[in-house]
Amino acid sequence: MTRLAGGLIDRSLPLNFTFDGKAYTGFQGDTLASALLANGVQLMGRSFKYHRPRGVVAAGSEEPNALVELRSGARQEPNTRATVAELFDGLAARSQNHIGPLDRDFLAVNDLLSPFFAAGFYYKTFMWPKAFWEKLYEPAIRKAAGLGSLSMLPDPDAYDKGFLHCDLLVVGGGAAGLAAALTAGRAGAEVILADEDFALGGRLLAESDLLDETEASVWIATVRAELDSLPNVRIMTRTTVFGVYDHGIYGAVERVADHLPTPGDKVRQTLWRITAKRAVLAAGATERHIPFADNDRPGVMLAGAMRAYANRWAVSPVKREADAIAIFTNGDDGHRTAMDLIAKGAKVLGVIDVRQTAPRFGDYEVFAGATVTGTKGRLGLNAIEITRNGRSEWHPVGALGVAGGWNPNVHLASHHRGRPVWNADLLSFVPGADGPKGLIPAGAAVGKGGTEEALADGMNAAITALAGIGIVAAGIALPKAANAAAEQVAFWHVPGKKRAWVDFQNDVTVKDIALAHKENMRPVEHLKRWTTLGMATDQGKTSNISALAVMAELTGKSIPETGTTIFRPPYTGVSLSVLGGGDTGTTFRPRRLTPTHHWAEAQGAEFVEVGQWMRAQYFPQAGETHWRQTVDREVLAVRSGVGLCDVTTLGKVDVQGRDAGEFLNRLYANMMGTLKVGMVRYGLMLREDGHAYDDGTCARMAQDHYVVTTTTANAGLVYRQMEFFHQCVWPELDVQLISTTDAWAQIAVAGPNARELLSRVVDDFDLSNEAFPFMACAELTICQGLRARLFRISFSGELAYEIAVPARYGQALIERLMQKGADLGVTPYGTEALGVLRIEKGHAAGSELNGQTTAQMLGLGRMVSPKKDSIGAVMSRREGLAADRRRLVGLKPLDAGTQIMAGSHLFTAGAAQTMETDQGWVTSSCYSPHLQSYIALGFLEAGDARMGEVLVAANPLEGQEMKVEVVSPHFVDPEGGRLRD
Amino acid sequence: MLIPHPLLGLRDSQEFTYLGDAALMQRPDPAADGAEAAFCDYVFLRDNPAGVHRELWFHEQGDRSWLVVTRDTTTHEILGAELASNLKLGAAQ
Amino acid sequence: MTDLTPVTALGGTVPRSEVFGALSITENAGLALASLSLRQGQLAPAPFGLVLPDVSQTVSTGGYGAFWTGRDQWMIEAEGQGDSDFAARLKAEVPEATVTEQTDGFAAFEIQSSAGAAPIEALMHKLVNIDPKALGVGRATRTGLEHMTVFLIRRADDRLAVIGMRTLAGSLWHALAVAARRLEA
C-alpha cells in the first residue's frame, strides 16, 4: 500500500474491487486509477501498436494509457479511462489489448518488430497484392487492433435526453468556473455549472494551495452550499460539455449512473441539449510531457497528475513506499510536485530541471541543466538515467513525474473553426478571438492558471458575459489566494537515438515525426493521418502540442508557422447509446394507429409499417396457411360481396375561404373551381417541374369549403406545399387550411353490396344512384344521430363509398358494419388486397407516381387543363415531357402462373436487351384472383397503341425473362359500369 | 441552430423544415412570353452563395408559417427572419 | 343520441389516468376542439365571450378556452363537450369565420403536479426544447416532442396540457409516462 495522509477520500467507506481478477480495496472518492496506484499497481494496460507495458499517465479525462474494460456481460464497457472511472463496491475491471496475461502479452512481439511498424506502415505495407486486403490484412489487423472488446450483446440500460436553457453556462467547476458561477448566481442569472468530475473544484482539488489560509476544499464546500441554495443555479457534476453548436447550443452528457454497479431505476446517461445565452469556458488546462528515451514505462507520469494523486487521493505513485520519486521539468511547475510530495512524506530523489539556473523551493536536490536520457524496468520503472553536461548516471527510482508545461483546454473555443493563437510567453496556444459567439474562455483555459488569477478571471468573465445580455453582475469577494511560480523555458523533447514517445496512446515517437517530416507529411493534418498522432480516445490532449513543437524543430519554422491543432466535438468520447438515446424496439419511433387498429388487432390482422402508420396488411382466417390465400379471399369478397378497409391514413386537408376554389384550381392540374357542391372530383397534382406529384380527391362541402385528400405517403408534404403556395406565392387569396387527417375515421365500403350495407346504418338518407350518384358527397347522420360524411368514390373499381365519422367512433362503426353486413359477405381487407384491387383496376399509386412520370404517361394527359395555369402546367408542356410516348399499360404473362417481377424492363421479343432497345418497365405486379393470373402494370413506349403485342419482361439481375402480353391497364370492368351503377 | 421567428422569438431549428432559396417565392408569370424558359430557371437554377443567403423555412412543428430567413451560410449567423406572406404582400403593394 | 359507443384516443372506454410520484397524467376525452381562422380582412370575433388571445397566449372563461395556434388562427376548447358537434356550435357563434372540427384530430393529456411547478418543469426539460420559464401560466405553444408535434398549454403553475395528434396518442402517452416515471427514480 502506498497511501499517504490526508486527501479527499472517505476512509470510513472502503470499497472492494477487482482488476484482472485480483481483489483490491479502495475508498469512497477514489477513481479506479487512484485505487490501483494506492495498491501498488502501476501496470494497467498495453499500448495500441507495440503492446508495450503501460501505466497511468494522467489523473483526468486526458488519460492516454490506462484504458480498461469495466463490468461484464451485456454491460461490458471497453476503453474506459481508469482515471475517470469512479470506484464502487464490486467494480470488476480488466486490462485490455493483450493476449495472455497482462504482464506476459504475446503480442509484445510487435515491439521487437517495431522497425516495420513505423509511421505510415498501414499505407506502405498492406498495399499489395490488392486482393489480400479484404481477405487477409484487414481481418488480421482488426483482430490485433481496437484495444478493448465489445460484448456483442444488446445494451440493457436506458438512456435519456433532455433540454435546458440558461443565461450563463459555466463549463468547468474549478477556480475560474466556481467564481463565474457564484458571480452570476448572485446576480440572479439562470446559471448552469457543469463539470465532468464527480466533485466540484477542478484543479483546486489537486493542489495544496490555500484559499483564505485554509484548505481549498473548505471554500469549495462553502461555494457549493451557496450555489445549491440558489434556485437559479443548476449544478451538474459528472457532466461533460462536449461540443458547441450554432447559436449558443451546447451538447453535454451527464453520466447519471456510471458510478453505480447497475443503474436500477435510473437511466445510465442523459444527453443534454443546453441552450445558453452566454457561456464561460473554464475548462482548465492539460499538462504536457517531455519525450525522452523509453519514457513510456509504467511509473512515468505527468508531474501535475502525481500532485493530484498525492493531494486529492493521498496516493504515492510508487509500488513500494521505499521507492524514490524523481521529477523532470522545464519550469517551476515540476518543483511544486516535489514540494507537495515531500510535504506528504514521500521520498523524493530530486528535481531534474533542464534550466542551468534552476531554482530550488525547498529541501530537495536539484539537477540543474540536466535531462532524463533513459529508463529501466520491464513492467515498471526502476531506474532513470540523468545526463548533465554530457555525463550520465543511473539512479534507482520507482516513479518519475514529467512537467513540460500546461496547454489551455481550448477545445470548445475552437469548435466553430475558432483558431487558437500562440502565446510565446506561455509557450502554448490560447483561445483566439474568433471562437464560438457568446463563449468567453477564462482561467487556466486562457493561460491564467494561477489560483488568484483564475478566480479573478472567472469572476470577470461572468460579469462581461452577463453584461452582454443586459444583466448587471457585481464583483464578489474572492478568497485570498496566490499564483504559484510558473517560469519555464521552451524545451520540447530530449534528443537521442532511442525511441521517445510523443503520443502514448497511438505509439507515436519522435522518430515517427522525423520520418513523417522526411516523407514530406509536414502539415499537421498530414502528420496526424500519417502517424495516427492525436487520434483515438484521448485525441492527443497530452501530445499534440509536443508533436507540433518537434515538427517545428525539424522544419526550422516557429510553432505557429508549423500549424495549429483545432478540435472537433466531442471533447471526450460520447457513447453511441446516449446519442441514439431513448427507446428501442416497437417504441423506437412514434407509431400512428388507425381508429380501427385495436379492432384489427383483435381480428388477428397482420400489420405493415407505412411511414409512421401501422396499417392492417391482411386479416388471416383459421385454416389459411399462406398470406396469398388470405389476400385472394379478401379481393374476391370485395368483387362479389362487400369489403371494409380503414383508409383514415389518406391525408385530409380542410380548405375554406372565398378563394378556396381558385386556390385549388391553381394547385391541381384539373379544374376544381367548377365542381358542384355535393360532388367529388379526382385531382391530379403536378410538381412545378411538370411531373405528376400526388393524387387524391376534392370534395366540395359548400361553396367556400372543400375537403381534399392526399395519398398516405405524401400527406405531410402536400400540406406543406399547400401552405407554401398559400403564404409565399398567392397570399392575396382568401384561403384557410388545416389538416383533419386524424379527426375523422374513414372506412372504405366497397363491393356490389356496399349500398345495401350502408343503407342499414344511415339515418333517412337516400343512397339510390339517382339521389347519390358516383362522385357524390354529403354530410349526414348514421346509427341514430352520429354525424358523418359520405363520399361515393372508388379505388377498387367496384360500387364503393368512403364513410367518415369522428375518430372516436371508428371502431364502433366498423364493428357495426361487420355485424350488419354478415349476410352480405362483409369482409375486412388490408393494404395487400387494396393493392391488388387497384392494380386490377389500373389505378396509379406510389409505384407509378414515383416522380419520374407525367400525366400523359398515366393516361391522364387531358386532365391538365389548358384553360388555366396550375402548378407544373407550363413545364408539363416542355418538349421532352409533352413528347413522352410512354404510356401506362397492363401486362399479362403468357403463362398465367408466372409472376412478373416489378422492376423488370420491357423489350421487343427477340431484340437485344440494351439501354437503346429498352421499351419500358414494370411498376406494379400482383396475382389477380379475379383473372386467376398474375398481372402487372408498367410504362411502355407508345403503349396505348400496342395492345395485344407480346413483349419480353427481363430481370437481368436475377437472370429472369418471360413473355408478357400488352393489355389495357383496366383489367376489371374497363367501361367503369360497376362503380357507376 | 435557433431561428428568430418574428412572432415567436428564438425557436429550435428542429421545429422547422428547410426549403432553400427564397427566390422560389417569385413564381414566373405563366402567360408571359418565354414563360417556359423562365420556369426552367425558376425550377432548376438556384443560387448557392457562400455568404448571406435568403432562404425559406417552414415552421412545421410550430405555427405553420413560412419564413424568409437571412443567414450567412459560412458562419450560420442569422441576420433576420420575416413572415413570407408579409414580404410577398408588401412587395405586391 | 347515436347508439355507437365511442372509445378514447388511447382506445379505452374510460380515459386513462396514472400517477407518477408528484405528477399525474390524465387523458382528457371530454375536451372538444375546433379551429377558428379569420377570413381575410375579418375582425376577431369573441365566441363564447372569449377575447381571442395574442401570440403564444391562452385564455379561458366559463368552461371555454382559446389558444393561439398561428396568425389569425386559434384553437377553441370546450371542457366536457368532446362528444358533441362542437364545431357546429362554434360556427353558429362566428358565422363569418372559418371553423373546422378538430376534437378527434387530437388527444389531450392533462398533467397535474402535486408539488408545484418544479415537477412540471422537470418533465418539460426531458421532453421539449421549450424553456419552462418562457411557458408560464397563460401561455401556449406548439413544438416537437419525440418526433411528434404537440401543443403545450400551461393552464396553471402546476398544470400543463399536452395535446398531440390522436393517431399518435399511444406513442405520446408512452413518451410522457416514461419521462414521468424516470423523474420518480
mmCIF file with all atom_site columns, N, CA, C and O in Angstrom, chain B residues 2 5 7-8 11-12 14-15 59-65 83 85-86 89, chain C residues 55-56 68-71 73 129-130 141-145 147-151:
data_model
loop_
_atom_site.group_PDB
_atom_site.id
_atom_site.type_symbol
_atom_site.label_atom_id
_atom_site.label_alt_id
_atom_site.label_comp_id
_atom_site.label_asym_id
_atom_site.label_entity_id
_atom_site.label_seq_id
_atom_site.pdbx_PDB_ins_code
_atom_site.Cartn_x
_atom_site.Cartn_y
_atom_site.Cartn_z
_atom_site.occupancy
_atom_site.B_iso_or_equiv
_atom_site.pdbx_formal_charge
_atom_site.auth_seq_id
_atom_site.auth_comp_id
_atom_site.auth_asym_id
_atom_site.auth_atom_id
_atom_site.pdbx_PDB_model_num
ATOM 1   N N  . LEU B 1 2   ? -30.813 28.206 -33.912 1.00 0.00 ? 2   LEU B N  1
ATOM 2   C CA . LEU B 1 2   ? -32.016 28.856 -33.407 1.00 0.00 ? 2   LEU B CA 1
ATOM 3   C C  . LEU B 1 2   ? -32.504 29.831 -34.471 1.00 0.00 ? 2   LEU B C  1
ATOM 4   O O  . LEU B 1 2   ? -31.727 30.615 -35.003 1.00 0.00 ? 2   LEU B O  1
ATOM 5   N N  . HIS B 1 5   ? -37.881 33.584 -34.932 1.00 0.00 ? 5   HIS B N  1
ATOM 6   C CA . HIS B 1 5   ? -39.221 33.699 -35.508 1.00 0.00 ? 5   HIS B CA 1
ATOM 7   C C  . HIS B 1 5   ? -39.784 35.090 -35.198 1.00 0.00 ? 5   HIS B C  1
ATOM 8   O O  . HIS B 1 5   ? -39.751 35.522 -34.054 1.00 0.00 ? 5   HIS B O  1
ATOM 9   N N  . LEU B 1 7   ? -42.675 36.218 -34.823 1.00 0.00 ? 7   LEU B N  1
ATOM 10  C CA . LEU B 1 7   ? -43.762 36.266 -33.841 1.00 0.00 ? 7   LEU B CA 1
ATOM 11  C C  . LEU B 1 7   ? -43.405 35.545 -32.552 1.00 0.00 ? 7   LEU B C  1
ATOM 12  O O  . LEU B 1 7   ? -43.807 35.956 -31.465 1.00 0.00 ? 7   LEU B O  1
ATOM 13  N N  . LEU B 1 8   ? -42.653 34.465 -32.654 1.00 0.00 ? 8   LEU B N  1
ATOM 14  C CA . LEU B 1 8   ? -42.476 33.573 -31.503 1.00 0.00 ? 8   LEU B CA 1
ATOM 15  C C  . LEU B 1 8   ? -41.104 33.664 -30.850 1.00 0.00 ? 8   LEU B C  1
ATOM 16  O O  . LEU B 1 8   ? -40.852 32.999 -29.860 1.00 0.00 ? 8   LEU B O  1
ATOM 17  N N  . ARG B 1 11  ? -36.473 30.040 -31.836 1.00 0.00 ? 11  ARG B N  1
ATOM 18  C CA . ARG B 1 11  ? -37.019 28.684 -31.799 1.00 0.00 ? 11  ARG B CA 1
ATOM 19  C C  . ARG B 1 11  ? -35.983 27.714 -32.347 1.00 0.00 ? 11  ARG B C  1
ATOM 20  O O  . ARG B 1 11  ? -35.240 28.019 -33.269 1.00 0.00 ? 11  ARG B O  1
ATOM 21  N N  . ASP B 1 12  ? -36.000 26.521 -31.783 1.00 0.00 ? 12  ASP B N  1
ATOM 22  C CA . ASP B 1 12  ? -35.119 25.441 -32.214 1.00 0.00 ? 12  ASP B CA 1
ATOM 23  C C  . ASP B 1 12  ? -35.350 25.155 -33.704 1.00 0.00 ? 12  ASP B C  1
ATOM 24  O O  . ASP B 1 12  ? -36.483 24.944 -34.134 1.00 0.00 ? 12  ASP B O  1
ATOM 25  N N  . GLN B 1 14  ? -34.959 22.616 -35.224 1.00 0.00 ? 14  GLN B N  1
ATOM 26  C CA . GLN B 1 14  ? -35.541 21.284 -35.461 1.00 0.00 ? 14  GLN B CA 1
ATOM 27  C C  . GLN B 1 14  ? -37.060 21.346 -35.603 1.00 0.00 ? 14  GLN B C  1
ATOM 28  O O  . GLN B 1 14  ? -37.673 20.395 -36.062 1.00 0.00 ? 14  GLN B O  1
ATOM 29  N N  . GLU B 1 15  ? -37.658 22.454 -35.173 1.00 0.00 ? 15  GLU B N  1
ATOM 30  C CA . GLU B 1 15  ? -39.108 22.602 -35.376 1.00 0.00 ? 15  GLU B CA 1
ATOM 31  C C  . GLU B 1 15  ? -39.436 22.927 -36.833 1.00 0.00 ? 15  GLU B C  1
ATOM 32  O O  . GLU B 1 15  ? -40.601 22.892 -37.233 1.00 0.00 ? 15  GLU B O  1
ATOM 33  N N  . HIS B 1 59  ? -42.218 26.548 -40.452 1.00 0.00 ? 59  HIS B N  1
ATOM 34  C CA . HIS B 1 59  ? -42.326 26.218 -39.021 1.00 0.00 ? 59  HIS B CA 1
ATOM 35  C C  . HIS B 1 59  ? -43.351 25.094 -38.830 1.00 0.00 ? 59  HIS B C  1
ATOM 36  O O  . HIS B 1 59  ? -44.436 25.310 -38.296 1.00 0.00 ? 59  HIS B O  1
ATOM 37  N N  . GLU B 1 60  ? -42.963 23.926 -39.277 1.00 0.00 ? 60  GLU B N  1
ATOM 38  C CA . GLU B 1 60  ? -43.894 22.800 -39.329 1.00 0.00 ? 60  GLU B CA 1
ATOM 39  C C  . GLU B 1 60  ? -44.344 22.365 -37.932 1.00 0.00 ? 60  GLU B C  1
ATOM 40  O O  . GLU B 1 60  ? -45.504 22.067 -37.719 1.00 0.00 ? 60  GLU B O  1
ATOM 41  N N  . GLN B 1 61  ? -43.409 22.316 -36.999 1.00 0.00 ? 61  GLN B N  1
ATOM 42  C CA . GLN B 1 61  ? -43.787 21.932 -35.634 1.00 0.00 ? 61  GLN B CA 1
ATOM 43  C C  . GLN B 1 61  ? -44.020 23.191 -34.814 1.00 0.00 ? 61  GLN B C  1
ATOM 44  O O  . GLN B 1 61  ? -43.594 23.293 -33.665 1.00 0.00 ? 61  GLN B O  1
ATOM 45  N N  . GLY B 1 62  ? -44.694 24.156 -35.413 1.00 0.00 ? 62  GLY B N  1
ATOM 46  C CA . GLY B 1 62  ? -44.950 25.417 -34.733 1.00 0.00 ? 62  GLY B CA 1
ATOM 47  C C  . GLY B 1 62  ? -46.215 26.040 -35.275 1.00 0.00 ? 62  GLY B C  1
ATOM 48  O O  . GLY B 1 62  ? -47.237 25.371 -35.363 1.00 0.00 ? 62  GLY B O  1
ATOM 49  N N  . ASP B 1 63  ? -46.106 27.283 -35.714 1.00 0.00 ? 63  ASP B N  1
ATOM 50  C CA . ASP B 1 63  ? -47.332 27.971 -36.139 1.00 0.00 ? 63  ASP B CA 1
ATOM 51  C C  . ASP B 1 63  ? -47.611 27.812 -37.625 1.00 0.00 ? 63  ASP B C  1
ATOM 52  O O  . ASP B 1 63  ? -48.476 28.482 -38.156 1.00 0.00 ? 63  ASP B O  1
ATOM 53  N N  . ARG B 1 64  ? -46.870 26.934 -38.267 1.00 0.00 ? 64  ARG B N  1
ATOM 54  C CA . ARG B 1 64  ? -47.096 26.613 -39.674 1.00 0.00 ? 64  ARG B CA 1
ATOM 55  C C  . ARG B 1 64  ? -46.868 27.821 -40.590 1.00 0.00 ? 64  ARG B C  1
ATOM 56  O O  . ARG B 1 64  ? -47.458 27.918 -41.663 1.00 0.00 ? 64  ARG B O  1
ATOM 57  N N  . SER B 1 65  ? -46.036 28.727 -40.150 1.00 0.00 ? 65  SER B N  1
ATOM 58  C CA . SER B 1 65  ? -45.751 29.865 -41.022 1.00 0.00 ? 65  SER B CA 1
ATOM 59  C C  . SER B 1 65  ? -44.485 29.590 -41.824 1.00 0.00 ? 65  SER B C  1
ATOM 60  O O  . SER B 1 65  ? -43.573 28.902 -41.364 1.00 0.00 ? 65  SER B O  1
ATOM 61  N N  . LEU B 1 83  ? -41.938 37.003 -41.933 1.00 0.00 ? 83  LEU B N  1
ATOM 62  C CA . LEU B 1 83  ? -43.014 36.153 -42.430 1.00 0.00 ? 83  LEU B CA 1
ATOM 63  C C  . LEU B 1 83  ? -43.055 36.284 -43.944 1.00 0.00 ? 83  LEU B C  1
ATOM 64  O O  . LEU B 1 83  ? -43.124 37.394 -44.483 1.00 0.00 ? 83  LEU B O  1
ATOM 65  N N  . SER B 1 85  ? -45.402 35.653 -46.013 1.00 0.00 ? 85  SER B N  1
ATOM 66  C CA . SER B 1 85  ? -46.632 36.251 -46.542 1.00 0.00 ? 85  SER B CA 1
ATOM 67  C C  . SER B 1 85  ? -46.583 37.778 -46.445 1.00 0.00 ? 85  SER B C  1
ATOM 68  O O  . SER B 1 85  ? -47.042 38.480 -47.343 1.00 0.00 ? 85  SER B O  1
ATOM 69  N N  . ASN B 1 86  ? -46.016 38.284 -45.361 1.00 0.00 ? 86  ASN B N  1
ATOM 70  C CA . ASN B 1 86  ? -45.876 39.746 -45.229 1.00 0.00 ? 86  ASN B CA 1
ATOM 71  C C  . ASN B 1 86  ? -44.992 40.301 -46.334 1.00 0.00 ? 86  ASN B C  1
ATOM 72  O O  . ASN B 1 86  ? -45.310 41.324 -46.935 1.00 0.00 ? 86  ASN B O  1
ATOM 73  N N  . LEU B 1 89  ? -46.867 40.114 -49.702 1.00 0.00 ? 89  LEU B N  1
ATOM 74  C CA . LEU B 1 89  ? -47.937 41.114 -49.804 1.00 0.00 ? 89  LEU B CA 1
ATOM 75  C C  . LEU B 1 89  ? -47.350 42.516 -49.873 1.00 0.00 ? 89  LEU B C  1
ATOM 76  O O  . LEU B 1 89  ? -47.840 43.373 -50.614 1.00 0.00 ? 89  LEU B O  1
ATOM 77  N N  . VAL C 2 55  ? -50.420 36.281 -29.731 1.00 0.00 ? 55  VAL C N  1
ATOM 78  C CA . VAL C 2 55  ? -49.390 35.264 -29.986 1.00 0.00 ? 55  VAL C CA 1
ATOM 79  C C  . VAL C 2 55  ? -48.965 34.544 -28.703 1.00 0.00 ? 55  VAL C C  1
ATOM 80  O O  . VAL C 2 55  ? -48.674 35.188 -27.698 1.00 0.00 ? 55  VAL C O  1
ATOM 81  N N  . SER C 2 56  ? -48.948 33.230 -28.754 1.00 0.00 ? 56  SER C N  1
ATOM 82  C CA . SER C 2 56  ? -48.448 32.379 -27.660 1.00 0.00 ? 56  SER C CA 1
ATOM 83  C C  . SER C 2 56  ? -49.277 32.427 -26.387 1.00 0.00 ? 56  SER C C  1
ATOM 84  O O  . SER C 2 56  ? -48.842 31.923 -25.359 1.00 0.00 ? 56  SER C O  1
ATOM 85  N N  . TRP C 2 68  ? -53.760 30.511 -29.071 1.00 0.00 ? 68  TRP C N  1
ATOM 86  C CA . TRP C 2 68  ? -53.245 30.959 -30.367 1.00 0.00 ? 68  TRP C CA 1
ATOM 87  C C  . TRP C 2 68  ? -52.510 29.810 -31.039 1.00 0.00 ? 68  TRP C C  1
ATOM 88  O O  . TRP C 2 68  ? -51.683 29.146 -30.415 1.00 0.00 ? 68  TRP C O  1
ATOM 89  N N  . THR C 2 69  ? -52.784 29.582 -32.298 1.00 0.00 ? 69  THR C N  1
ATOM 90  C CA . THR C 2 69  ? -52.073 28.499 -32.992 1.00 0.00 ? 69  THR C CA 1
ATOM 91  C C  . THR C 2 69  ? -51.317 28.994 -34.217 1.00 0.00 ? 69  THR C C  1
ATOM 92  O O  . THR C 2 69  ? -50.473 28.274 -34.752 1.00 0.00 ? 69  THR C O  1
ATOM 93  N N  . GLY C 2 70  ? -51.644 30.186 -34.670 1.00 0.00 ? 70  GLY C N  1
ATOM 94  C CA . GLY C 2 70  ? -50.976 30.742 -35.839 1.00 0.00 ? 70  GLY C CA 1
ATOM 95  C C  . GLY C 2 70  ? -51.590 32.107 -36.082 1.00 0.00 ? 70  GLY C C  1
ATOM 96  O O  . GLY C 2 70  ? -52.533 32.507 -35.393 1.00 0.00 ? 70  GLY C O  1
ATOM 97  N N  . ARG C 2 71  ? -51.044 32.802 -37.069 1.00 0.00 ? 71  ARG C N  1
ATOM 98  C CA . ARG C 2 71  ? -51.574 34.138 -37.311 1.00 0.00 ? 71  ARG C CA 1
ATOM 99  C C  . ARG C 2 71  ? -53.044 34.044 -37.724 1.00 0.00 ? 71  ARG C C  1
ATOM 100 O O  . ARG C 2 71  ? -53.392 33.272 -38.607 1.00 0.00 ? 71  ARG C O  1
ATOM 101 N N  . GLN C 2 73  ? -55.358 32.629 -36.300 1.00 0.00 ? 73  GLN C N  1
ATOM 102 C CA . GLN C 2 73  ? -55.881 31.274 -36.112 1.00 0.00 ? 73  GLN C CA 1
ATOM 103 C C  . GLN C 2 73  ? -55.790 30.860 -34.645 1.00 0.00 ? 73  GLN C C  1
ATOM 104 O O  . GLN C 2 73  ? -54.773 31.107 -34.004 1.00 0.00 ? 73  GLN C O  1
ATOM 105 N N  . ASN C 2 129 ? -37.905 21.110 -26.203 1.00 0.00 ? 129 ASN C N  1
ATOM 106 C CA . ASN C 2 129 ? -36.890 22.165 -26.182 1.00 0.00 ? 129 ASN C CA 1
ATOM 107 C C  . ASN C 2 129 ? -37.563 23.530 -26.075 1.00 0.00 ? 129 ASN C C  1
ATOM 108 O O  . ASN C 2 129 ? -37.424 24.387 -26.947 1.00 0.00 ? 129 ASN C O  1
ATOM 109 N N  . ILE C 2 130 ? -38.333 23.662 -25.012 1.00 0.00 ? 130 ILE C N  1
ATOM 110 C CA . ILE C 2 130 ? -39.008 24.924 -24.711 1.00 0.00 ? 130 ILE C CA 1
ATOM 111 C C  . ILE C 2 130 ? -38.623 25.265 -23.276 1.00 0.00 ? 130 ILE C C  1
ATOM 112 O O  . ILE C 2 130 ? -38.725 24.417 -22.392 1.00 0.00 ? 130 ILE C O  1
ATOM 113 N N  . THR C 2 141 ? -47.935 26.983 -26.689 1.00 0.00 ? 141 THR C N  1
ATOM 114 C CA . THR C 2 141 ? -47.065 26.946 -27.859 1.00 0.00 ? 141 THR C CA 1
ATOM 115 C C  . THR C 2 141 ? -47.185 25.584 -28.516 1.00 0.00 ? 141 THR C C  1
ATOM 116 O O  . THR C 2 141 ? -47.755 24.646 -27.963 1.00 0.00 ? 141 THR C O  1
ATOM 117 N N  . ARG C 2 142 ? -46.649 25.517 -29.711 1.00 0.00 ? 142 ARG C N  1
ATOM 118 C CA . ARG C 2 142 ? -46.624 24.240 -30.418 1.00 0.00 ? 142 ARG C CA 1
ATOM 119 C C  . ARG C 2 142 ? -45.165 23.905 -30.672 1.00 0.00 ? 142 ARG C C  1
ATOM 120 O O  . ARG C 2 142 ? -44.375 24.781 -31.028 1.00 0.00 ? 142 ARG C O  1
ATOM 121 N N  . THR C 2 143 ? -44.802 22.659 -30.473 1.00 0.00 ? 143 THR C N  1
ATOM 122 C CA . THR C 2 143 ? -43.401 22.270 -30.642 1.00 0.00 ? 143 THR C CA 1
ATOM 123 C C  . THR C 2 143 ? -43.306 20.773 -30.925 1.00 0.00 ? 143 THR C C  1
ATOM 124 O O  . THR C 2 143 ? -44.322 20.097 -31.070 1.00 0.00 ? 143 THR C O  1
ATOM 125 N N  . GLY C 2 144 ? -42.081 20.278 -31.005 1.00 0.00 ? 144 GLY C N  1
ATOM 126 C CA . GLY C 2 144 ? -41.868 18.855 -31.240 1.00 0.00 ? 144 GLY C CA 1
ATOM 127 C C  . GLY C 2 144 ? -41.607 18.129 -29.931 1.00 0.00 ? 144 GLY C C  1
ATOM 128 O O  . GLY C 2 144 ? -40.973 18.662 -29.019 1.00 0.00 ? 144 GLY C O  1
ATOM 129 N N  . LEU C 2 145 ? -42.110 16.906 -29.831 1.00 0.00 ? 145 LEU C N  1
ATOM 130 C CA . LEU C 2 145 ? -41.890 16.068 -28.654 1.00 0.00 ? 145 LEU C CA 1
ATOM 131 C C  . LEU C 2 145 ? -41.677 14.651 -29.172 1.00 0.00 ? 145 LEU C C  1
ATOM 132 O O  . LEU C 2 145 ? -42.608 14.065 -29.727 1.00 0.00 ? 145 LEU C O  1
ATOM 133 N N  . HIS C 2 147 ? -40.356 13.518 -31.816 1.00 0.00 ? 147 HIS C N  1
ATOM 134 C CA . HIS C 2 147 ? -40.719 13.455 -33.242 1.00 0.00 ? 147 HIS C CA 1
ATOM 135 C C  . HIS C 2 147 ? -42.216 13.589 -33.492 1.00 0.00 ? 147 HIS C C  1
ATOM 136 O O  . HIS C 2 147 ? -42.694 13.288 -34.575 1.00 0.00 ? 147 HIS C O  1
ATOM 137 N N  . MET C 2 148 ? -42.950 14.014 -32.476 1.00 0.00 ? 148 MET C N  1
ATOM 138 C CA . MET C 2 148 ? -44.378 14.283 -32.668 1.00 0.00 ? 148 MET C CA 1
ATOM 139 C C  . MET C 2 148 ? -44.593 15.784 -32.474 1.00 0.00 ? 148 MET C C  1
ATOM 140 O O  . MET C 2 148 ? -43.830 16.442 -31.794 1.00 0.00 ? 148 MET C O  1
ATOM 141 N N  . THR C 2 149 ? -45.656 16.292 -33.083 1.00 0.00 ? 149 THR C N  1
ATOM 142 C CA . THR C 2 149 ? -45.968 17.705 -32.914 1.00 0.00 ? 149 THR C CA 1
ATOM 143 C C  . THR C 2 149 ? -47.052 17.847 -31.855 1.00 0.00 ? 149 THR C C  1
ATOM 144 O O  . THR C 2 149 ? -48.062 17.150 -31.910 1.00 0.00 ? 149 THR C O  1
ATOM 145 N N  . VAL C 2 150 ? -46.816 18.716 -30.904 1.00 0.00 ? 150 VAL C N  1
ATOM 146 C CA . VAL C 2 150 ? -47.779 18.860 -29.802 1.00 0.00 ? 150 VAL C CA 1
ATOM 147 C C  . VAL C 2 150 ? -48.019 20.335 -29.491 1.00 0.00 ? 150 VAL C C  1
ATOM 148 O O  . VAL C 2 150 ? -47.173 21.188 -29.738 1.00 0.00 ? 150 VAL C O  1
ATOM 149 N N  . PHE C 2 151 ? -49.201 20.586 -28.946 1.00 0.00 ? 151 PHE C N  1
ATOM 150 C CA . PHE C 2 151 ? -49.469 21.875 -28.306 1.00 0.00 ? 151 PHE C CA 1
ATOM 151 C C  . PHE C 2 151 ? -49.191 21.710 -26.818 1.00 0.00 ? 151 PHE C C  1
ATOM 152 O O  . PHE C 2 151 ? -49.544 20.688 -26.222 1.00 0.00 ? 151 PHE C O  1
#
